[in-house]
Amino acid sequence: MRNRRAGVTLIELVIAVMIIAVAAIASFQFLVYCDKFVSRATDRIVAANLARETMEMFYGRDYDSLGTGSGSVSLPAGNILSSRHTNVKREYRINEHTDSGTGNVYKVILVTVSWDK
């Protein structure tokens, strides 16, 4: 009859701790990646909404009243970006183009939203 001892050896304990440490580090890195991804996605959504708001300013205007050139739009005081970003700008540029095939003249409005983090 053999003498068996119940319990865990030091080597088994060290291996278990190393496995748990590797899993914890991997989980933390994944959490940091997800946080950055969500932050960038939120910024893109806010920028798209600000660009949409700027385009809506032109929606009700008469086509002939839209001149060419560029300008900027001020942001409302309680904007969502004001707490996290500085120097927020909404700029637009209106260009007139002529379709070479049909000769139709149309206007293109380009809206740019930018800020400093």
Short mmCIF file of N, CA, C and O in Angstrom, two decimals:
data_model
loop_
_atom_site.label_atom_id
_atom_site.label_comp_id
_atom_site.label_asym_id
_atom_site.label_seq_id
_atom_site.Cartn_x
_atom_site.Cartn_y
_atom_site.Cartn_z
N MET A 1 0.82 -1.17 0.00
CA MET A 1 0.00 0.00 0.00
C MET A 1 0.88 1.25 0.00
O MET A 1 1.80 1.36 0.79
N ARG A 2 0.56 2.15 -0.91
CA ARG A 2 1.34 3.38 -1.03
C ARG A 2 0.82 4.44 -0.08
O ARG A 2 -0.36 4.49 0.25
N ASN A 3 1.70 5.33 0.27
CA ASN A 3 1.35 6.45 1.12
C ASN A 3 1.08 7.65 0.21
O ASN A 3 2.00 8.25 -0.32
N ARG A 4 -0.18 7.98 0.00
CA ARG A 4 -0.54 9.11 -0.86
C ARG A 4 -0.89 10.30 0.00
O ARG A 4 -1.67 10.20 0.94
N ARG A 5 -0.35 11.45 -0.42
CA ARG A 5 -0.67 12.69 0.29
C ARG A 5 -1.64 13.50 -0.55
O ARG A 5 -1.43 13.69 -1.74
N ALA A 6 -2.63 13.99 0.09
CA ALA A 6 -3.57 14.86 -0.61
C ALA A 6 -3.06 16.29 -0.50
O ALA A 6 -2.50 16.69 0.50
N GLY A 7 -3.25 17.06 -1.58
CA GLY A 7 -2.81 18.44 -1.54
C GLY A 7 -2.25 18.88 -2.88
O GLY A 7 -2.28 18.16 -3.87
N VAL A 8 -1.69 20.08 -2.90
CA VAL A 8 -1.19 20.69 -4.11
C VAL A 8 0.29 20.97 -3.91
O VAL A 8 0.70 21.49 -2.88
N THR A 9 1.07 20.66 -4.93
CA THR A 9 2.50 20.94 -4.83
C THR A 9 2.75 22.41 -5.17
O THR A 9 1.89 23.10 -5.74
N LEU A 10 3.91 22.88 -4.85
CA LEU A 10 4.29 24.26 -5.12
C LEU A 10 4.33 24.53 -6.62
O LEU A 10 3.92 25.60 -7.08
N ILE A 11 4.79 23.59 -7.40
CA ILE A 11 4.85 23.75 -8.85
C ILE A 11 3.45 23.92 -9.43
O ILE A 11 3.21 24.78 -10.28
N GLU A 12 2.50 23.11 -8.99
CA GLU A 12 1.13 23.23 -9.46
C GLU A 12 0.54 24.59 -9.10
O GLU A 12 -0.18 25.20 -9.90
N LEU A 13 0.84 25.06 -7.91
CA LEU A 13 0.34 26.36 -7.48
C LEU A 13 0.92 27.49 -8.33
O LEU A 13 0.20 28.40 -8.75
N VAL A 14 2.21 27.45 -8.63
CA VAL A 14 2.85 28.47 -9.46
C VAL A 14 2.27 28.46 -10.87
O VAL A 14 2.00 29.52 -11.46
N ILE A 15 2.05 27.28 -11.42
CA ILE A 15 1.47 27.18 -12.77
C ILE A 15 0.06 27.76 -12.79
O ILE A 15 -0.31 28.50 -13.71
N ALA A 16 -0.73 27.46 -11.78
CA ALA A 16 -2.10 27.98 -11.72
C ALA A 16 -2.10 29.50 -11.61
O ALA A 16 -2.89 30.19 -12.28
N VAL A 17 -1.21 30.05 -10.79
CA VAL A 17 -1.12 31.50 -10.65
C VAL A 17 -0.68 32.15 -11.96
O VAL A 17 -1.20 33.20 -12.35
N MET A 18 0.25 31.53 -12.68
CA MET A 18 0.70 32.08 -13.96
C MET A 18 -0.43 32.08 -15.00
O MET A 18 -0.59 33.04 -15.74
N ILE A 19 -1.22 31.02 -15.02
CA ILE A 19 -2.34 30.95 -15.96
C ILE A 19 -3.37 32.03 -15.64
O ILE A 19 -3.87 32.73 -16.54
N ILE A 20 -3.66 32.23 -14.38
CA ILE A 20 -4.61 33.26 -13.97
C ILE A 20 -4.07 34.65 -14.31
O ILE A 20 -4.80 35.52 -14.77
N ALA A 21 -2.77 34.86 -14.11
CA ALA A 21 -2.17 36.17 -14.42
C ALA A 21 -2.23 36.46 -15.92
O ALA A 21 -2.55 37.59 -16.32
N VAL A 22 -1.93 35.48 -16.74
CA VAL A 22 -2.00 35.68 -18.19
C VAL A 22 -3.43 35.99 -18.62
O VAL A 22 -3.67 36.89 -19.43
N ALA A 23 -4.41 35.28 -18.07
CA ALA A 23 -5.81 35.54 -18.40
C ALA A 23 -6.23 36.94 -17.94
O ALA A 23 -6.96 37.64 -18.65
N ALA A 24 -5.76 37.38 -16.79
CA ALA A 24 -6.11 38.72 -16.28
C ALA A 24 -5.50 39.81 -17.16
O ALA A 24 -6.17 40.80 -17.47
N ILE A 25 -4.26 39.63 -17.57
CA ILE A 25 -3.61 40.63 -18.43
C ILE A 25 -4.31 40.70 -19.79
O ILE A 25 -4.56 41.79 -20.31
N ALA A 26 -4.66 39.54 -20.33
CA ALA A 26 -5.37 39.53 -21.62
C ALA A 26 -6.73 40.19 -21.49
O ALA A 26 -7.15 40.95 -22.37
N SER A 27 -7.42 39.95 -20.41
CA SER A 27 -8.73 40.57 -20.20
C SER A 27 -8.61 42.08 -20.08
O SER A 27 -9.42 42.83 -20.62
N PHE A 28 -7.60 42.55 -19.36
CA PHE A 28 -7.39 43.98 -19.20
C PHE A 28 -7.07 44.64 -20.54
O PHE A 28 -7.60 45.71 -20.85
N GLN A 29 -6.23 44.01 -21.36
CA GLN A 29 -5.89 44.57 -22.67
C GLN A 29 -7.13 44.63 -23.55
O GLN A 29 -7.33 45.59 -24.29
N PHE A 30 -7.98 43.62 -23.49
CA PHE A 30 -9.21 43.63 -24.27
C PHE A 30 -10.14 44.74 -23.80
O PHE A 30 -10.78 45.41 -24.61
N LEU A 31 -10.21 44.97 -22.49
CA LEU A 31 -11.03 46.05 -21.95
C LEU A 31 -10.55 47.41 -22.43
O LEU A 31 -11.35 48.27 -22.82
N VAL A 32 -9.25 47.64 -22.45
CA VAL A 32 -8.68 48.90 -22.92
C VAL A 32 -8.99 49.09 -24.40
O VAL A 32 -9.39 50.18 -24.84
N TYR A 33 -8.86 48.03 -25.20
CA TYR A 33 -9.17 48.11 -26.63
C TYR A 33 -10.65 48.46 -26.83
O TYR A 33 -10.97 49.31 -27.66
N CYS A 34 -11.54 47.81 -26.10
CA CYS A 34 -12.97 48.08 -26.24
C CYS A 34 -13.31 49.51 -25.85
O CYS A 34 -14.14 50.16 -26.50
N ASP A 35 -12.66 50.03 -24.82
CA ASP A 35 -12.91 51.40 -24.39
C ASP A 35 -12.51 52.39 -25.48
O ASP A 35 -13.24 53.33 -25.79
N LYS A 36 -11.36 52.18 -26.10
CA LYS A 36 -10.92 53.06 -27.18
C LYS A 36 -11.85 52.95 -28.38
O LYS A 36 -12.18 53.95 -29.02
N PHE A 37 -12.28 51.74 -28.70
CA PHE A 37 -13.18 51.53 -29.83
C PHE A 37 -14.51 52.24 -29.61
O PHE A 37 -15.01 52.92 -30.50
N VAL A 38 -15.07 52.12 -28.42
CA VAL A 38 -16.35 52.77 -28.12
C VAL A 38 -16.20 54.28 -28.13
O VAL A 38 -17.06 55.00 -28.63
N SER A 39 -15.08 54.79 -27.61
CA SER A 39 -14.85 56.23 -27.59
C SER A 39 -14.77 56.78 -29.02
O SER A 39 -15.37 57.82 -29.33
N ARG A 40 -14.05 56.09 -29.89
CA ARG A 40 -13.96 56.55 -31.29
C ARG A 40 -15.31 56.47 -31.98
O ARG A 40 -15.67 57.34 -32.76
N ALA A 41 -16.05 55.40 -31.71
CA ALA A 41 -17.37 55.25 -32.33
C ALA A 41 -18.30 56.37 -31.87
O ALA A 41 -19.06 56.92 -32.66
N THR A 42 -18.24 56.71 -30.59
CA THR A 42 -19.07 57.80 -30.06
C THR A 42 -18.70 59.12 -30.73
O THR A 42 -19.59 59.90 -31.11
N ASP A 43 -17.41 59.38 -30.88
CA ASP A 43 -16.97 60.61 -31.54
C ASP A 43 -17.47 60.67 -32.97
O ASP A 43 -17.91 61.72 -33.45
N ARG A 44 -17.43 59.55 -33.68
CA ARG A 44 -17.91 59.53 -35.07
C ARG A 44 -19.41 59.78 -35.14
O ARG A 44 -19.88 60.47 -36.05
N ILE A 45 -20.15 59.22 -34.21
CA ILE A 45 -21.60 59.43 -34.20
C ILE A 45 -21.92 60.90 -33.93
O ILE A 45 -22.77 61.50 -34.60
N VAL A 46 -21.23 61.50 -32.98
CA VAL A 46 -21.47 62.91 -32.66
C VAL A 46 -21.09 63.78 -33.86
O VAL A 46 -21.82 64.70 -34.23
N ALA A 47 -19.96 63.48 -34.50
CA ALA A 47 -19.55 64.26 -35.68
C ALA A 47 -20.56 64.12 -36.81
O ALA A 47 -20.89 65.10 -37.48
N ALA A 48 -21.07 62.92 -37.02
CA ALA A 48 -22.08 62.72 -38.07
C ALA A 48 -23.35 63.50 -37.76
O ALA A 48 -23.97 64.08 -38.66
N ASN A 49 -23.75 63.53 -36.49
CA ASN A 49 -24.95 64.30 -36.12
C ASN A 49 -24.73 65.80 -36.30
O ASN A 49 -25.64 66.52 -36.74
N LEU A 50 -23.55 66.29 -35.96
CA LEU A 50 -23.25 67.71 -36.16
C LEU A 50 -23.25 68.06 -37.66
O LEU A 50 -23.74 69.12 -38.06
N ALA A 51 -22.71 67.17 -38.48
CA ALA A 51 -22.72 67.41 -39.93
C ALA A 51 -24.15 67.38 -40.45
O ALA A 51 -24.52 68.21 -41.30
N ARG A 52 -24.96 66.46 -39.97
CA ARG A 52 -26.36 66.39 -40.39
C ARG A 52 -27.10 67.66 -40.01
O ARG A 52 -27.86 68.21 -40.80
N GLU A 53 -26.88 68.16 -38.79
CA GLU A 53 -27.51 69.41 -38.35
C GLU A 53 -27.11 70.56 -39.27
O GLU A 53 -27.94 71.42 -39.61
N THR A 54 -25.85 70.59 -39.67
CA THR A 54 -25.39 71.66 -40.56
C THR A 54 -26.07 71.55 -41.92
O THR A 54 -26.49 72.55 -42.49
N MET A 55 -26.20 70.34 -42.43
CA MET A 55 -26.87 70.14 -43.71
C MET A 55 -28.34 70.53 -43.64
O MET A 55 -28.90 71.03 -44.61
N GLU A 56 -28.96 70.32 -42.49
CA GLU A 56 -30.38 70.68 -42.34
C GLU A 56 -30.59 72.18 -42.42
O GLU A 56 -31.68 72.63 -42.74
N MET A 57 -29.56 72.97 -42.13
CA MET A 57 -29.67 74.42 -42.28
C MET A 57 -29.93 74.79 -43.74
O MET A 57 -30.63 75.75 -44.03
N PHE A 58 -29.37 74.03 -44.66
CA PHE A 58 -29.50 74.32 -46.08
C PHE A 58 -30.75 73.69 -46.68
O PHE A 58 -31.12 74.03 -47.80
N TYR A 59 -31.38 72.79 -45.98
CA TYR A 59 -32.51 72.04 -46.53
C TYR A 59 -33.68 72.93 -46.94
O TYR A 59 -34.24 72.76 -48.00
N GLY A 60 -34.02 73.88 -46.12
CA GLY A 60 -35.16 74.73 -46.41
C GLY A 60 -34.87 75.93 -47.30
O GLY A 60 -35.77 76.67 -47.68
N ARG A 61 -33.63 76.13 -47.66
CA ARG A 61 -33.26 77.30 -48.46
C ARG A 61 -33.56 77.09 -49.94
O ARG A 61 -33.53 75.98 -50.44
N ASP A 62 -33.78 78.20 -50.60
CA ASP A 62 -33.96 78.17 -52.05
C ASP A 62 -32.62 77.87 -52.71
O ASP A 62 -31.57 78.37 -52.28
N TYR A 63 -32.65 77.08 -53.75
CA TYR A 63 -31.42 76.67 -54.43
C TYR A 63 -30.63 77.88 -54.92
O TYR A 63 -29.41 77.93 -54.78
N ASP A 64 -31.31 78.84 -55.48
CA ASP A 64 -30.61 80.00 -56.04
C ASP A 64 -29.99 80.89 -54.97
O ASP A 64 -29.07 81.64 -55.24
N SER A 65 -30.49 80.78 -53.72
CA SER A 65 -29.93 81.61 -52.65
C SER A 65 -28.64 81.02 -52.09
O SER A 65 -27.93 81.68 -51.35
N LEU A 66 -28.33 79.79 -52.46
CA LEU A 66 -27.09 79.18 -52.00
C LEU A 66 -25.95 79.65 -52.88
O LEU A 66 -25.81 79.24 -54.01
N GLY A 67 -25.15 80.52 -52.34
CA GLY A 67 -23.99 80.97 -53.09
C GLY A 67 -22.85 79.98 -52.91
O GLY A 67 -22.92 79.05 -52.13
N THR A 68 -21.80 80.17 -53.66
CA THR A 68 -20.62 79.33 -53.47
C THR A 68 -19.70 79.99 -52.45
O THR A 68 -19.76 81.19 -52.23
N GLY A 69 -18.87 79.20 -51.84
CA GLY A 69 -17.93 79.72 -50.85
C GLY A 69 -17.91 78.83 -49.62
O GLY A 69 -18.37 77.69 -49.64
N SER A 70 -17.38 79.37 -48.56
CA SER A 70 -17.26 78.57 -47.34
C SER A 70 -17.68 79.40 -46.14
O SER A 70 -17.80 80.62 -46.22
N GLY A 71 -17.91 78.72 -45.04
CA GLY A 71 -18.32 79.39 -43.82
C GLY A 71 -18.22 78.44 -42.64
O GLY A 71 -17.80 77.30 -42.78
N SER A 72 -18.60 78.91 -41.49
CA SER A 72 -18.57 78.07 -40.29
C SER A 72 -19.86 78.28 -39.53
O SER A 72 -20.56 79.28 -39.70
N VAL A 73 -20.17 77.30 -38.69
CA VAL A 73 -21.39 77.32 -37.89
C VAL A 73 -20.98 77.21 -36.44
O VAL A 73 -20.18 76.35 -36.07
N SER A 74 -21.51 78.08 -35.59
CA SER A 74 -21.19 78.00 -34.17
C SER A 74 -21.98 76.87 -33.53
O SER A 74 -23.06 76.50 -33.98
N LEU A 75 -21.42 76.31 -32.49
CA LEU A 75 -22.06 75.21 -31.78
C LEU A 75 -22.91 75.73 -30.65
O LEU A 75 -22.60 76.77 -30.06
N PRO A 76 -23.98 75.01 -30.31
CA PRO A 76 -24.77 75.42 -29.15
C PRO A 76 -23.96 75.31 -27.86
O PRO A 76 -23.01 74.52 -27.78
N ALA A 77 -24.32 76.08 -26.86
CA ALA A 77 -23.54 76.14 -25.62
C ALA A 77 -23.50 74.81 -24.89
O ALA A 77 -22.50 74.45 -24.29
N GLY A 78 -24.55 74.04 -24.92
CA GLY A 78 -24.59 72.78 -24.17
C GLY A 78 -24.21 71.58 -24.99
O GLY A 78 -24.69 70.49 -24.75
N ASN A 79 -23.34 71.75 -25.96
CA ASN A 79 -22.99 70.65 -26.85
C ASN A 79 -22.31 69.53 -26.09
O ASN A 79 -21.54 69.76 -25.17
N ILE A 80 -22.54 68.29 -26.54
CA ILE A 80 -21.98 67.10 -25.89
C ILE A 80 -20.45 67.07 -25.98
O ILE A 80 -19.79 66.52 -25.11
N LEU A 81 -19.87 67.68 -27.00
CA LEU A 81 -18.42 67.64 -27.16
C LEU A 81 -17.70 68.62 -26.26
O LEU A 81 -16.51 68.47 -26.02
N SER A 82 -18.39 69.62 -25.76
CA SER A 82 -17.71 70.68 -25.02
C SER A 82 -17.04 70.17 -23.74
O SER A 82 -16.05 70.73 -23.31
N SER A 83 -17.54 69.10 -23.16
CA SER A 83 -16.94 68.60 -21.92
C SER A 83 -15.71 67.75 -22.18
O SER A 83 -14.85 67.63 -21.33
N ARG A 84 -15.60 67.16 -23.38
CA ARG A 84 -14.48 66.25 -23.65
C ARG A 84 -13.50 66.78 -24.68
O ARG A 84 -12.40 66.27 -24.79
N HIS A 85 -13.88 67.77 -25.46
CA HIS A 85 -13.04 68.26 -26.55
C HIS A 85 -12.98 69.78 -26.53
O HIS A 85 -13.87 70.43 -26.00
N THR A 86 -11.93 70.31 -27.14
CA THR A 86 -11.79 71.75 -27.23
C THR A 86 -11.66 72.15 -28.69
O THR A 86 -11.34 71.34 -29.55
N ASN A 87 -11.91 73.41 -28.96
CA ASN A 87 -11.75 73.98 -30.29
C ASN A 87 -12.61 73.23 -31.32
O ASN A 87 -12.14 72.85 -32.38
N VAL A 88 -13.88 73.01 -30.98
CA VAL A 88 -14.80 72.31 -31.88
C VAL A 88 -15.22 73.25 -33.00
O VAL A 88 -15.60 74.39 -32.76
N LYS A 89 -15.14 72.76 -34.25
CA LYS A 89 -15.47 73.58 -35.41
C LYS A 89 -16.39 72.80 -36.34
O LYS A 89 -16.20 71.61 -36.55
N ARG A 90 -17.38 73.51 -36.89
CA ARG A 90 -18.21 72.98 -37.98
C ARG A 90 -18.04 73.94 -39.14
O ARG A 90 -18.43 75.10 -39.06
N GLU A 91 -17.45 73.48 -40.20
CA GLU A 91 -17.21 74.31 -41.37
C GLU A 91 -17.88 73.68 -42.58
O GLU A 91 -18.01 72.46 -42.66
N TYR A 92 -18.32 74.53 -43.50
CA TYR A 92 -18.93 74.02 -44.73
C TYR A 92 -18.37 74.76 -45.92
O TYR A 92 -17.89 75.87 -45.82
N ARG A 93 -18.44 74.10 -47.06
CA ARG A 93 -18.00 74.68 -48.33
C ARG A 93 -19.03 74.31 -49.38
O ARG A 93 -19.43 73.15 -49.48
N ILE A 94 -19.46 75.30 -50.14
CA ILE A 94 -20.43 75.07 -51.21
C ILE A 94 -19.71 75.31 -52.54
O ILE A 94 -19.17 76.38 -52.78
N ASN A 95 -19.70 74.28 -53.37
CA ASN A 95 -19.09 74.37 -54.69
C ASN A 95 -20.14 74.11 -55.76
O ASN A 95 -21.05 73.31 -55.56
N GLU A 96 -19.99 74.77 -56.88
CA GLU A 96 -20.90 74.58 -58.00
C GLU A 96 -20.20 73.72 -59.05
O GLU A 96 -19.05 73.98 -59.40
N HIS A 97 -20.90 72.69 -59.51
CA HIS A 97 -20.33 71.78 -60.51
C HIS A 97 -21.28 71.67 -61.70
O HIS A 97 -22.48 71.80 -61.55
N THR A 98 -20.69 71.41 -62.85
CA THR A 98 -21.47 71.19 -64.05
C THR A 98 -21.22 69.77 -64.53
O THR A 98 -20.06 69.35 -64.69
N ASP A 99 -22.29 69.03 -64.75
CA ASP A 99 -22.19 67.67 -65.25
C ASP A 99 -21.79 67.73 -66.72
O ASP A 99 -22.47 68.35 -67.54
N SER A 100 -20.67 67.10 -67.04
CA SER A 100 -20.16 67.18 -68.42
C SER A 100 -21.06 66.46 -69.41
O SER A 100 -21.11 66.83 -70.58
N GLY A 101 -21.78 65.44 -68.96
CA GLY A 101 -22.63 64.70 -69.87
C GLY A 101 -23.94 65.40 -70.18
O GLY A 101 -24.37 65.47 -71.33
N THR A 102 -24.58 65.95 -69.17
CA THR A 102 -25.90 66.56 -69.36
C THR A 102 -25.86 68.08 -69.37
O THR A 102 -26.80 68.71 -69.81
N GLY A 103 -24.81 68.65 -68.83
CA GLY A 103 -24.73 70.10 -68.75
C GLY A 103 -25.49 70.67 -67.56
O GLY A 103 -25.58 71.89 -67.40
N ASN A 104 -26.05 69.80 -66.73
CA ASN A 104 -26.78 70.27 -65.54
C ASN A 104 -25.81 70.86 -64.53
O ASN A 104 -24.71 70.35 -64.33
N VAL A 105 -26.23 71.93 -63.90
CA VAL A 105 -25.44 72.58 -62.87
C VAL A 105 -26.02 72.19 -61.52
O VAL A 105 -27.22 72.24 -61.31
N TYR A 106 -25.15 71.76 -60.63
CA TYR A 106 -25.59 71.40 -59.28
C TYR A 106 -24.58 71.88 -58.27
O TYR A 106 -23.45 72.22 -58.60
N LYS A 107 -25.00 71.94 -57.03
CA LYS A 107 -24.13 72.41 -55.96
C LYS A 107 -23.82 71.27 -55.00
O LYS A 107 -24.68 70.46 -54.70
N VAL A 108 -22.58 71.25 -54.55
CA VAL A 108 -22.12 70.23 -53.60
C VAL A 108 -21.78 70.95 -52.30
O VAL A 108 -21.04 71.94 -52.31
N ILE A 109 -22.32 70.45 -51.21
CA ILE A 109 -22.03 71.03 -49.90
C ILE A 109 -21.20 70.03 -49.12
O ILE A 109 -21.62 68.90 -48.88
N LEU A 110 -20.01 70.44 -48.74
CA LEU A 110 -19.10 69.61 -47.96
C LEU A 110 -19.04 70.17 -46.55
O LEU A 110 -18.70 71.34 -46.35
N VAL A 111 -19.38 69.33 -45.55
CA VAL A 111 -19.35 69.75 -44.15
C VAL A 111 -18.20 69.03 -43.46
O VAL A 111 -18.05 67.82 -43.58
N THR A 112 -17.39 69.79 -42.73
CA THR A 112 -16.27 69.24 -41.97
C THR A 112 -16.46 69.56 -40.49
O THR A 112 -16.67 70.72 -40.14
N VAL A 113 -16.38 68.54 -39.65
CA VAL A 113 -16.46 68.72 -38.20
C VAL A 113 -15.10 68.32 -37.63
O VAL A 113 -14.59 67.25 -37.92
N SER A 114 -14.50 69.20 -36.84
CA SER A 114 -13.19 68.90 -36.27
C SER A 114 -13.11 69.43 -34.84
O SER A 114 -13.86 70.33 -34.45
N TRP A 115 -12.18 68.85 -34.05
CA TRP A 115 -11.96 69.30 -32.68
C TRP A 115 -10.60 68.82 -32.21
O TRP A 115 -9.98 67.96 -32.82
N ASP A 116 -10.14 69.41 -31.13
CA ASP A 116 -8.89 68.98 -30.48
C ASP A 116 -9.27 68.19 -29.24
O ASP A 116 -10.23 68.53 -28.54
N LYS A 117 -8.52 67.14 -28.98
CA LYS A 117 -8.80 66.34 -27.77
C LYS A 117 -7.96 66.83 -26.64
O LYS A 117 -6.92 67.33 -26.77
#
